Amino acid sequence: MISDGRFIDAKLGTLSGEAAQQPMAYQLAQAQTVLKPPVWKPTVPLYFYVGGITGAAAVLAAACLASPDLHPLSRRLRWISQAGSLVSAVLLIDDLGRPERFLNMLRVFRPTSPMSLGSWALAGVGAFSLPAAVLDGPAGNAFTLANAACGAFLASYTAVLLSNTAVPFWIAARYWLPPLFVGSAMASLEALLQLFPLSEREHRVVGTFGRVGQILELGAGSALDGKPSLRRGLARDLWRAARLCTAGAALVALSPRHRRMAAGLATAGALATRFAVFYAGVASTKG
Amino acid sequence: MSTKGFFTDATVCIGCKACEVACKQWNQLPADGFEFSGWSYDNTRALNASTWRHVTFVETEEPVSWKFNSDVCKHCERAACLEVCPTGAIMRTEFGSVYIQPDICNGCGYCIPACPFGVVDRHPTDKRAWKCTLCYDRLQDDMTPACAQACPTQSIQFGDLDELQERAQKRLDRLHAQGMENAQLYGIDQPGTEGLHAFFLLPDKPEVFNLPPDPVVPTKRVGPTWAIAALSAVAMMAAARLAVKA
């Protein structure tokens, strides 16, 4: 009944015309897909990147309290987490269908919803990072620690947010997305900090943090390399770029003279990683 | 209030779409447009923000047959949309149904990829999430939902959930006795959602009607992912300490 997709009954017609060899290009009767694709805009994967830096900065700021000569770096990191929380909020509010109702995100506290928990964590960083950045002494330290707790959650929950859906790729990748996103956040923070003048001690601290992040990012990325969703379409190109830039950044970082180049590669890699994961998921809902 | 639900018996559906029309009319929903889809007589294509009842038309060639099923929001016992909604807009009513409060929804869109059945959708210009309300407004006035009221063959039955399930089991036994071996119930014994308040009697496998064979509310499998996320966060904190101490 059906021959080469053109619904021509071989008993009734033979394919002898000039154009008869054309394959079917207009999909009239393709299978309907079950799932609905996410309606999110590119601001969402961009938020994953910014939110990751925000959370990582909050955590590193708290760790730096342990060493007095790192207190200036700690303060700078608290300011970065404050700025990051504001940029994150703008990105997320922009993606809402009804942005004027953004405060409804804090209407309930729903532990079953990663988005609910993440909204509260972001609000926490927004609320705690400013007094943490401005105050000194025990009060400043307390706010820095509270900020770090919220920040640790912020840098890791987005992986769970994606996995807590029916999207086939995000479900398949769910055990590797958390270390991928957290490692990416750590590496992105190190890259961002290269924009500031850093002492040798600060370079070592930030460098170690970034190196561990790159190990997590590269390791989790290797585990995901085989997933079919990352080998098709736009996600494939983004993922290749992500892997190349991330590996390149790790190599170039071995040379202290090329820190800026390493930072650029790491940033590009981190952004490409988030966008690749995002678009791979969206495509996987379409069958 | 007892739990209410739908028993949609696809074996007596005639594909008349009275349910689609009644739902659109009662809820004053806009039309879907005037395009032919090429999919049998199904020009509605799928459930979406403006379509809360959708009749699936399935033509098969070997053997020649034409089957219909009136698809709807399943009002799951464990509803993915409800569990992920960060504003609390999606709630469980006193009738056990799942209802999206349009005055609270801010269009975050999280419910959309969460639903394993692909039911909820965000309207492209209204920008809020919408789906079948189980005619919440009609139920509050002791009325039957519009689709069940309009269905001419009683394919869509409304009532107390346990009574509907008994009725469905009897109907299934009768169909099996008549030789319809492929007839099956969909949504009564479903561990992934803990049961659907709007369940179906299908003349064939669920995949034939574009229904997922093993739907799972994502929250049921997310535990290990949270654990790995926590470990990753701890690793980040440990790396920060290591970096400072070194």
Coordinates of C-alpha atoms in Angstrom, one line a residue:
Chain A
M1 CA 0.0 0.0 0.0
I2 CA 2.6 2.5 1.0
S3 CA 5.7 2.7 -1.2
D4 CA 8.7 4.8 -0.3
G5 CA 6.6 7.1 1.9
R6 CA 4.4 8.6 -0.8
F7 CA 1.3 6.4 -0.2
I8 CA 1.3 5.2 -3.8
D9 CA -0.3 1.8 -4.3
A10 CA 2.1 -0.1 -6.6
K11 CA -0.9 -1.9 -8.2
L12 CA -2.4 1.3 -9.3
G13 CA 0.5 3.5 -10.4
T14 CA 4.0 3.2 -11.5
L15 CA 6.7 5.8 -10.8
S16 CA 7.8 6.8 -14.3
G17 CA 7.6 10.6 -14.3
E18 CA 10.6 12.9 -14.2
A19 CA 10.0 14.0 -10.7
A20 CA 8.9 10.6 -9.5
Q21 CA 12.2 10.0 -7.7
Q22 CA 11.7 12.8 -5.2
P23 CA 11.6 11.6 -1.7
M24 CA 8.7 12.8 0.5
A25 CA 9.8 16.2 1.9
Y26 CA 6.6 17.6 3.4
Q27 CA 5.7 15.6 6.4
L28 CA 2.0 15.3 6.3
A29 CA 1.3 12.3 8.4
Q30 CA 4.3 12.0 10.7
A31 CA 3.8 10.4 14.1
Q32 CA 2.5 12.9 16.7
T33 CA 4.8 13.3 19.6
V34 CA 3.5 12.8 23.1
L35 CA 5.6 15.3 25.1
K36 CA 5.4 19.1 24.9
P37 CA 8.8 20.8 24.4
P38 CA 9.8 23.4 27.1
V39 CA 8.7 26.9 26.2
W40 CA 11.8 28.5 27.9
K41 CA 13.8 31.2 26.1
P42 CA 17.6 31.3 25.8
T43 CA 17.7 33.4 28.9
V44 CA 17.2 30.2 30.9
P45 CA 20.5 28.4 29.9
L46 CA 22.1 31.8 30.2
Y47 CA 20.8 32.0 33.8
F48 CA 22.3 28.5 34.5
Y49 CA 25.7 30.1 33.7
V50 CA 25.2 33.3 35.7
G51 CA 23.5 31.5 38.6
G52 CA 26.4 29.0 38.7
I53 CA 29.0 31.8 39.0
T54 CA 26.8 33.4 41.7
G55 CA 26.6 30.3 43.8
A56 CA 30.3 29.4 43.4
A57 CA 31.3 32.9 44.3
A58 CA 29.2 32.7 47.5
V59 CA 30.8 29.4 48.5
L60 CA 34.4 30.5 47.8
A61 CA 33.8 33.8 49.6
A62 CA 33.0 31.9 52.8
A63 CA 36.0 29.6 52.5
C64 CA 38.3 32.6 52.1
L65 CA 37.2 33.8 55.6
A66 CA 39.6 31.2 57.0
S67 CA 42.6 33.2 55.9
P68 CA 43.0 36.9 56.7
D69 CA 45.1 37.7 53.6
L70 CA 42.2 36.4 51.5
H71 CA 39.6 38.8 53.0
P72 CA 39.8 41.3 50.2
L73 CA 39.1 38.5 47.7
S74 CA 36.3 37.2 49.9
R75 CA 34.7 40.7 49.9
R76 CA 35.0 40.9 46.1
L77 CA 33.4 37.5 45.8
R78 CA 30.5 38.6 47.9
W79 CA 29.9 41.5 45.6
I80 CA 30.1 39.2 42.6
S81 CA 27.4 37.0 44.2
Q82 CA 25.2 40.0 44.9
A83 CA 25.6 41.3 41.3
G84 CA 25.1 37.7 40.0
S85 CA 21.8 37.3 41.9
L86 CA 20.5 40.5 40.4
V87 CA 21.4 39.5 36.9
S88 CA 19.9 36.0 37.5
A89 CA 16.7 37.5 38.7
V90 CA 16.4 39.7 35.6
L91 CA 17.1 36.8 33.3
L92 CA 14.5 34.6 35.0
I93 CA 11.8 37.3 35.3
D94 CA 12.3 38.0 31.6
D95 CA 11.5 34.4 30.8
L96 CA 8.2 34.4 32.7
G97 CA 5.0 34.5 30.7
R98 CA 3.6 37.0 33.1
P99 CA 6.7 38.8 34.4
E100 CA 4.7 41.2 36.5
R101 CA 3.7 38.3 38.7
F102 CA 7.3 37.3 39.5
L103 CA 6.7 37.6 43.2
N104 CA 4.3 34.6 43.0
M105 CA 7.5 32.5 42.9
L106 CA 7.8 33.2 46.7
R107 CA 4.1 32.5 47.3
V108 CA 4.7 29.0 48.5
F109 CA 7.6 26.8 49.5
R110 CA 7.2 23.6 47.7
P111 CA 10.0 21.0 48.4
T112 CA 8.8 18.8 45.5
S113 CA 9.6 21.6 43.0
P114 CA 13.3 22.4 42.3
M115 CA 12.1 25.6 40.8
S116 CA 10.4 26.6 44.1
L117 CA 13.5 25.7 46.1
G118 CA 15.8 27.5 43.6
S119 CA 13.7 30.6 43.7
W120 CA 14.1 30.7 47.5
A121 CA 17.8 30.0 47.3
L122 CA 18.2 32.9 44.8
A123 CA 16.2 35.1 47.0
G124 CA 18.5 34.0 49.9
V125 CA 21.6 35.0 47.9
G126 CA 20.0 38.3 47.0
A127 CA 19.1 39.0 50.6
F128 CA 22.3 37.8 52.3
S129 CA 25.0 38.8 49.8
L130 CA 24.5 42.6 50.3
P131 CA 24.9 42.7 54.1
A132 CA 27.7 40.1 53.7
A133 CA 29.5 42.4 51.3
V134 CA 29.0 45.6 53.3
L135 CA 29.4 44.4 56.9
D136 CA 32.6 43.4 58.8
G137 CA 33.3 41.2 61.8
P138 CA 31.0 38.4 63.1
A139 CA 27.9 39.9 61.5
G140 CA 29.5 40.0 58.1
N141 CA 30.8 36.5 58.6
A142 CA 27.4 35.2 59.5
F143 CA 25.8 36.6 56.4
T144 CA 28.7 35.3 54.3
L145 CA 28.1 31.8 55.6
A146 CA 24.3 32.0 55.1
N147 CA 25.0 33.3 51.6
A148 CA 27.3 30.4 50.9
A149 CA 24.6 27.9 52.0
C150 CA 22.2 29.4 49.5
G151 CA 24.9 29.7 46.9
A152 CA 25.9 26.0 47.1
F153 CA 22.3 25.1 46.4
L154 CA 22.0 27.7 43.6
A155 CA 25.0 26.2 41.7
S156 CA 23.7 22.7 41.8
Y157 CA 19.9 22.7 41.8
T158 CA 19.5 23.7 38.1
A159 CA 20.7 20.2 37.1
V160 CA 17.9 18.7 39.2
L161 CA 15.4 21.2 37.8
L162 CA 16.1 19.8 34.3
S163 CA 16.0 16.2 35.4
N164 CA 12.8 16.6 37.2
T165 CA 10.8 16.6 34.0
A166 CA 9.6 14.1 31.4
V167 CA 12.3 15.3 28.9
P168 CA 14.1 12.2 27.7
F169 CA 17.6 13.6 27.4
W170 CA 17.5 15.3 30.7
I171 CA 16.3 12.1 32.4
A172 CA 19.0 10.1 30.6
A173 CA 21.7 12.5 31.7
R174 CA 20.4 13.1 35.3
Y175 CA 23.3 11.5 37.1
W176 CA 25.9 13.6 35.2
L177 CA 24.2 17.0 35.0
P178 CA 24.9 17.9 38.6
P179 CA 28.7 17.5 38.5
L180 CA 28.7 19.0 35.0
F181 CA 26.9 22.1 36.1
V182 CA 28.8 22.5 39.4
G183 CA 32.1 22.0 37.8
S184 CA 31.2 24.4 35.1
A185 CA 30.2 27.0 37.7
M186 CA 33.5 26.7 39.5
A187 CA 35.5 27.0 36.2
S188 CA 33.4 29.9 35.1
L189 CA 34.0 31.7 38.3
E190 CA 37.8 31.3 37.9
A191 CA 37.6 32.6 34.4
L192 CA 35.6 35.7 35.5
L193 CA 38.0 36.5 38.3
Q194 CA 40.9 36.7 35.7
L195 CA 39.3 40.1 34.8
F196 CA 40.5 41.4 38.1
P197 CA 44.1 41.9 39.2
L198 CA 45.0 39.1 41.6
S199 CA 48.0 38.5 43.9
E200 CA 50.0 35.3 43.5
R201 CA 48.3 33.8 46.6
E202 CA 44.9 34.7 45.2
H203 CA 45.8 33.3 41.8
R204 CA 46.7 30.0 43.5
V205 CA 43.5 29.8 45.4
V206 CA 41.3 30.7 42.5
G207 CA 43.3 28.5 40.2
T208 CA 42.9 25.4 42.5
F209 CA 39.2 26.0 42.7
G210 CA 38.9 26.3 38.9
R211 CA 41.1 23.3 38.3
V212 CA 38.8 21.0 40.4
G213 CA 35.9 22.5 38.6
Q214 CA 37.4 21.7 35.2
I215 CA 38.1 18.1 36.4
L216 CA 34.4 17.7 37.3
E217 CA 33.3 19.4 34.1
L218 CA 35.5 17.3 31.8
G219 CA 34.7 14.1 33.7
A220 CA 31.0 14.5 33.6
G221 CA 31.2 15.7 30.0
S222 CA 33.0 12.5 29.0
A223 CA 30.3 10.5 30.6
L224 CA 27.7 12.4 28.5
D225 CA 29.6 12.2 25.2
G226 CA 27.8 9.0 24.1
K227 CA 24.3 10.3 24.5
P228 CA 22.5 10.4 21.1
S229 CA 20.8 13.7 21.9
L230 CA 24.2 15.4 22.0
R231 CA 25.1 14.0 18.6
R232 CA 22.2 15.6 16.6
G233 CA 21.3 19.0 15.4
L234 CA 22.2 22.3 17.1
A235 CA 23.1 20.5 20.3
R236 CA 25.8 18.5 18.6
D237 CA 27.7 21.6 17.4
L238 CA 27.3 23.3 20.7
W239 CA 28.5 20.3 22.6
R240 CA 31.5 19.9 20.4
A241 CA 32.4 23.5 21.0
A242 CA 31.9 23.1 24.7
R243 CA 34.1 20.0 24.9
L244 CA 36.9 21.6 22.8
C245 CA 36.8 24.9 24.7
T246 CA 36.7 23.2 28.1
A247 CA 39.6 20.9 27.3
G248 CA 41.5 23.7 25.7
A249 CA 41.0 25.9 28.7
A250 CA 42.4 23.2 31.0
L251 CA 45.5 22.8 28.8
V252 CA 46.2 26.5 28.3
A253 CA 45.7 27.1 32.1
L254 CA 48.9 25.2 32.6
S255 CA 50.8 28.2 31.3
P256 CA 50.6 31.2 33.7
R257 CA 51.3 33.7 30.9
H258 CA 48.1 32.7 29.0
R259 CA 45.6 33.1 31.8
R260 CA 43.4 35.4 29.8
M261 CA 43.2 33.0 26.9
A262 CA 42.4 30.2 29.3
A263 CA 39.7 32.3 30.9
G264 CA 38.1 33.1 27.5
L265 CA 38.1 29.5 26.5
A266 CA 36.7 28.4 29.9
T267 CA 33.9 31.0 29.6
A268 CA 33.0 30.0 26.1
G269 CA 33.1 26.3 27.1
A270 CA 30.8 26.9 30.1
L271 CA 28.3 28.8 28.1
A272 CA 28.3 26.3 25.2
T273 CA 27.8 23.5 27.8
R274 CA 24.7 25.0 29.2
F275 CA 23.2 25.8 25.8
A276 CA 24.1 22.3 24.4
V277 CA 22.3 20.6 27.3
F278 CA 19.3 22.9 27.0
Y279 CA 18.8 22.4 23.2
A280 CA 19.5 18.7 23.4
G281 CA 16.7 18.4 25.9
V282 CA 14.3 20.4 23.8
A283 CA 15.0 18.4 20.7
S284 CA 14.6 15.1 22.6
T285 CA 10.9 15.9 23.3
K286 CA 10.2 16.1 19.6
G287 CA 11.0 12.4 19.0
Chain B
M1 CA -16.3 15.5 48.9
S2 CA -15.7 12.2 47.2
T3 CA -13.1 11.9 44.5
K4 CA -14.6 12.4 41.0
G5 CA -13.2 11.4 37.7
F6 CA -13.7 10.5 34.1
F7 CA -14.1 7.0 32.6
T8 CA -13.5 7.4 28.9
D9 CA -14.6 4.2 27.1
A10 CA -12.8 4.5 23.8
T11 CA -14.5 1.3 22.5
V12 CA -17.8 3.1 22.1
C13 CA -16.4 6.5 20.9
I14 CA -17.7 7.4 17.5
G15 CA -15.3 10.3 16.9
C16 CA -18.1 12.9 16.7
K17 CA -16.1 15.5 18.7
A18 CA -19.1 16.7 20.6
C19 CA -16.8 16.6 23.6
E20 CA -14.3 18.9 22.0
V21 CA -17.1 21.3 21.0
A22 CA -18.9 21.3 24.4
C23 CA -15.6 21.9 26.2
K24 CA -14.7 24.8 23.9
Q25 CA -18.1 26.3 24.2
W26 CA -18.5 26.0 28.0
N27 CA -15.0 27.3 28.7
Q28 CA -15.3 29.9 25.9
L29 CA -12.0 28.8 24.4
P30 CA -10.8 30.0 21.0
A31 CA -10.7 27.8 17.9
D32 CA -7.6 26.0 16.8
G33 CA -7.6 27.5 13.3
F34 CA -8.8 26.2 10.0
E35 CA -5.9 24.0 8.7
F36 CA -6.1 20.4 7.7
S37 CA -3.5 18.3 9.5
G38 CA -3.6 15.3 7.2
W39 CA -4.2 13.1 10.2
S40 CA -7.5 11.4 9.4
Y41 CA -10.3 13.7 10.6
D42 CA -8.1 14.9 13.5
N43 CA -7.4 18.5 12.8
T44 CA -7.1 19.4 16.5
R45 CA -3.8 17.4 16.6
A46 CA -3.2 17.5 20.4
L47 CA -4.2 18.9 23.7
N48 CA -2.9 22.4 24.3
A49 CA -3.7 25.6 26.1
S50 CA -6.9 26.1 24.1
T51 CA -7.9 22.5 23.6
W52 CA -8.8 20.5 26.7
R53 CA -10.5 17.5 25.0
H54 CA -8.9 16.0 21.9
V55 CA -10.3 13.1 20.0
T56 CA -7.4 11.0 18.6
F57 CA -8.2 9.3 15.3
V58 CA -6.2 6.2 14.5
E59 CA -6.4 4.6 11.1
T60 CA -4.7 1.2 10.5
E61 CA -4.4 -0.7 7.3
E62 CA -3.7 -4.2 8.4
P63 CA -6.4 -5.0 9.4
V64 CA -8.4 -2.0 8.2
S65 CA -9.8 -0.2 11.2
W66 CA -10.6 3.2 12.5
K67 CA -10.3 3.8 16.3
F68 CA -11.1 6.9 18.3
N69 CA -10.2 8.1 21.8
S70 CA -11.2 11.3 23.6
D71 CA -8.0 12.4 25.2
V72 CA -8.0 14.7 28.2
C73 CA -6.0 15.7 31.2
K74 CA -5.5 12.7 33.4
H75 CA -5.8 14.4 36.7
C76 CA -3.2 12.1 38.1
E77 CA -3.2 11.0 41.7
R78 CA 0.4 12.1 41.8
A79 CA 0.4 15.0 39.3
A80 CA 3.7 16.1 37.9
C81 CA 2.4 19.6 37.0
L82 CA 1.2 20.1 40.6
E83 CA 4.4 18.9 42.2
V84 CA 6.7 21.2 40.1
C85 CA 4.6 24.3 40.1
P86 CA 6.6 26.9 42.1
T87 CA 3.8 29.5 42.6
G88 CA 1.2 27.1 44.0
A89 CA -1.1 28.0 41.1
I90 CA -1.7 24.3 40.4
M91 CA -3.8 22.8 43.2
R92 CA -5.8 19.7 44.1
T93 CA -9.6 20.6 44.4
E94 CA -12.0 19.2 46.9
F95 CA -13.1 16.8 44.0
G96 CA -9.6 15.4 43.7
S97 CA -9.0 17.1 40.4
V98 CA -6.0 19.1 39.4
Y99 CA -6.8 22.8 38.7
I100 CA -4.6 25.6 37.6
Q101 CA -5.6 28.9 39.1
P102 CA -5.2 31.5 36.3
D103 CA -5.0 34.4 38.6
I104 CA -1.8 33.0 40.2
C105 CA 0.0 31.4 37.3
N106 CA 2.9 33.5 36.2
G107 CA 3.8 31.5 33.1
C108 CA 7.1 30.0 34.3
G109 CA 6.4 27.0 32.1
Y110 CA 7.8 24.4 34.4
C111 CA 4.6 22.3 34.3
I112 CA 4.9 21.9 30.5
P113 CA 8.0 19.6 30.2
A114 CA 7.1 18.0 33.5
C115 CA 3.8 16.3 32.3
P116 CA 4.6 12.8 31.0
F117 CA 1.4 12.9 28.9
G118 CA 2.1 16.3 27.2
V119 CA -1.2 17.7 28.4
V120 CA -0.4 21.2 29.9
D121 CA 0.6 23.9 27.6
R122 CA 1.3 27.7 27.9
H123 CA -0.8 29.8 25.6
P124 CA 1.5 31.7 23.1
T125 CA -0.1 35.1 23.7
D126 CA -2.0 34.8 27.0
K127 CA 1.3 33.3 28.4
R128 CA -0.3 31.3 31.3
A129 CA -0.6 27.6 31.6
W130 CA -4.0 26.0 30.9
K131 CA -5.6 22.6 30.8
C132 CA -8.8 20.7 31.6
T133 CA -10.3 21.9 34.8
L134 CA -12.7 18.9 35.1
C135 CA -15.2 21.7 34.8
Y136 CA -14.5 22.9 38.3
D137 CA -17.1 25.6 38.0
R138 CA -19.8 23.1 36.9
L139 CA -18.9 20.7 39.7
Q140 CA -19.3 23.4 42.3
D141 CA -22.9 23.7 41.1
D142 CA -23.5 19.9 41.1
M143 CA -23.4 19.7 37.4
T144 CA -21.7 17.2 35.1
P145 CA -18.7 18.3 33.1
A146 CA -19.5 19.6 29.7
C147 CA -17.8 16.8 27.7
A148 CA -19.5 14.0 29.7
Q149 CA -22.9 15.9 29.3
A150 CA -22.5 16.2 25.6
C151 CA -21.2 12.7 24.7
P152 CA -23.9 10.9 22.7
T153 CA -22.7 7.4 23.3
Q154 CA -21.7 7.7 27.0
S155 CA -18.2 7.1 26.0
I156 CA -17.2 9.8 28.6
Q157 CA -18.7 8.9 31.9
F158 CA -18.4 11.1 35.0
G159 CA -18.9 10.2 38.6
D160 CA -17.3 8.9 41.8
L161 CA -13.9 7.4 40.9
D162 CA -14.3 4.1 42.7
E163 CA -17.7 3.5 41.1
L164 CA -16.3 4.3 37.6
Q165 CA -13.5 1.9 38.2
E166 CA -15.9 -0.9 39.1
R167 CA -18.0 -0.1 36.0
A168 CA -14.9 -0.1 33.8
Q169 CA -13.7 -3.5 35.1
K170 CA -17.1 -5.0 34.4
R171 CA -17.1 -3.5 30.9
L172 CA -13.5 -4.9 30.3
D173 CA -14.6 -8.4 31.4
R174 CA -17.5 -8.2 29.0
L175 CA -15.3 -7.1 26.1
H176 CA -12.8 -9.9 26.8
A177 CA -15.7 -12.4 26.9
Q178 CA -16.8 -11.1 23.5
G179 CA -13.3 -11.8 22.0
M180 CA -11.8 -8.3 22.2
E181 CA -8.5 -9.5 23.6
N182 CA -6.6 -6.2 23.1
A183 CA -9.0 -4.2 25.2
Q184 CA -7.2 -2.8 28.2
L185 CA -7.7 -0.4 31.0
Y186 CA -5.2 2.5 31.1
G187 CA -4.7 4.5 34.3
I188 CA -6.1 2.3 37.0
D189 CA -3.0 0.3 37.9
Q190 CA -0.3 2.8 37.1
P191 CA 2.5 3.0 39.7
G192 CA 4.2 5.9 38.0
T193 CA 1.3 8.2 38.6
E194 CA -0.4 6.2 41.4
G195 CA -3.5 6.1 39.3
L196 CA -5.4 8.5 37.0
H197 CA -8.6 10.2 38.0
A198 CA -9.4 10.4 34.3
F199 CA -8.7 6.8 33.1
F200 CA -9.5 5.0 29.8
L201 CA -10.7 1.7 28.4
L202 CA -8.7 1.4 25.1
P203 CA -9.3 -1.1 22.3
D204 CA -5.6 -1.4 21.8
K205 CA -2.2 -0.6 23.4
P206 CA -1.7 3.0 24.7
E207 CA 1.0 3.8 22.2
V208 CA -1.5 3.4 19.4
F209 CA -3.4 6.4 20.9
N210 CA -0.3 8.4 21.6
L211 CA -0.4 7.7 25.3
P212 CA 2.9 6.8 27.1
P213 CA 2.9 3.2 28.1
D214 CA 4.7 3.8 31.4
P215 CA 4.2 7.4 32.6
V216 CA 6.1 8.4 35.7
V217 CA 5.7 11.6 37.7
P218 CA 9.3 12.9 37.7
T219 CA 9.4 13.4 41.4
K220 CA 9.3 9.7 41.9
R221 CA 12.7 9.2 40.3
V222 CA 14.5 12.4 41.3
G223 CA 15.8 11.3 44.7
P224 CA 19.2 10.0 43.5
T225 CA 19.6 13.1 41.4
W226 CA 19.1 15.3 44.5
A227 CA 21.7 13.2 46.3
I228 CA 24.2 13.6 43.5
A229 CA 23.6 17.3 43.4
A230 CA 24.2 17.5 47.1
L231 CA 27.5 15.5 46.7
S232 CA 28.5 17.9 43.9
A233 CA 27.8 20.9 46.1
V234 CA 29.8 19.3 48.9
A235 CA 32.6 18.7 46.5
M236 CA 32.6 22.4 45.6
M237 CA 32.7 23.4 49.2
A238 CA 35.6 20.9 49.8
A239 CA 37.4 22.3 46.8
A240 CA 37.0 25.8 48.2
R241 CA 38.5 24.8 51.5
L242 CA 41.3 22.9 49.8
A243 CA 42.1 25.9 47.6
V244 CA 42.3 28.2 50.7
K245 CA 44.4 25.9 52.8
A246 CA 46.9 25.0 50.1

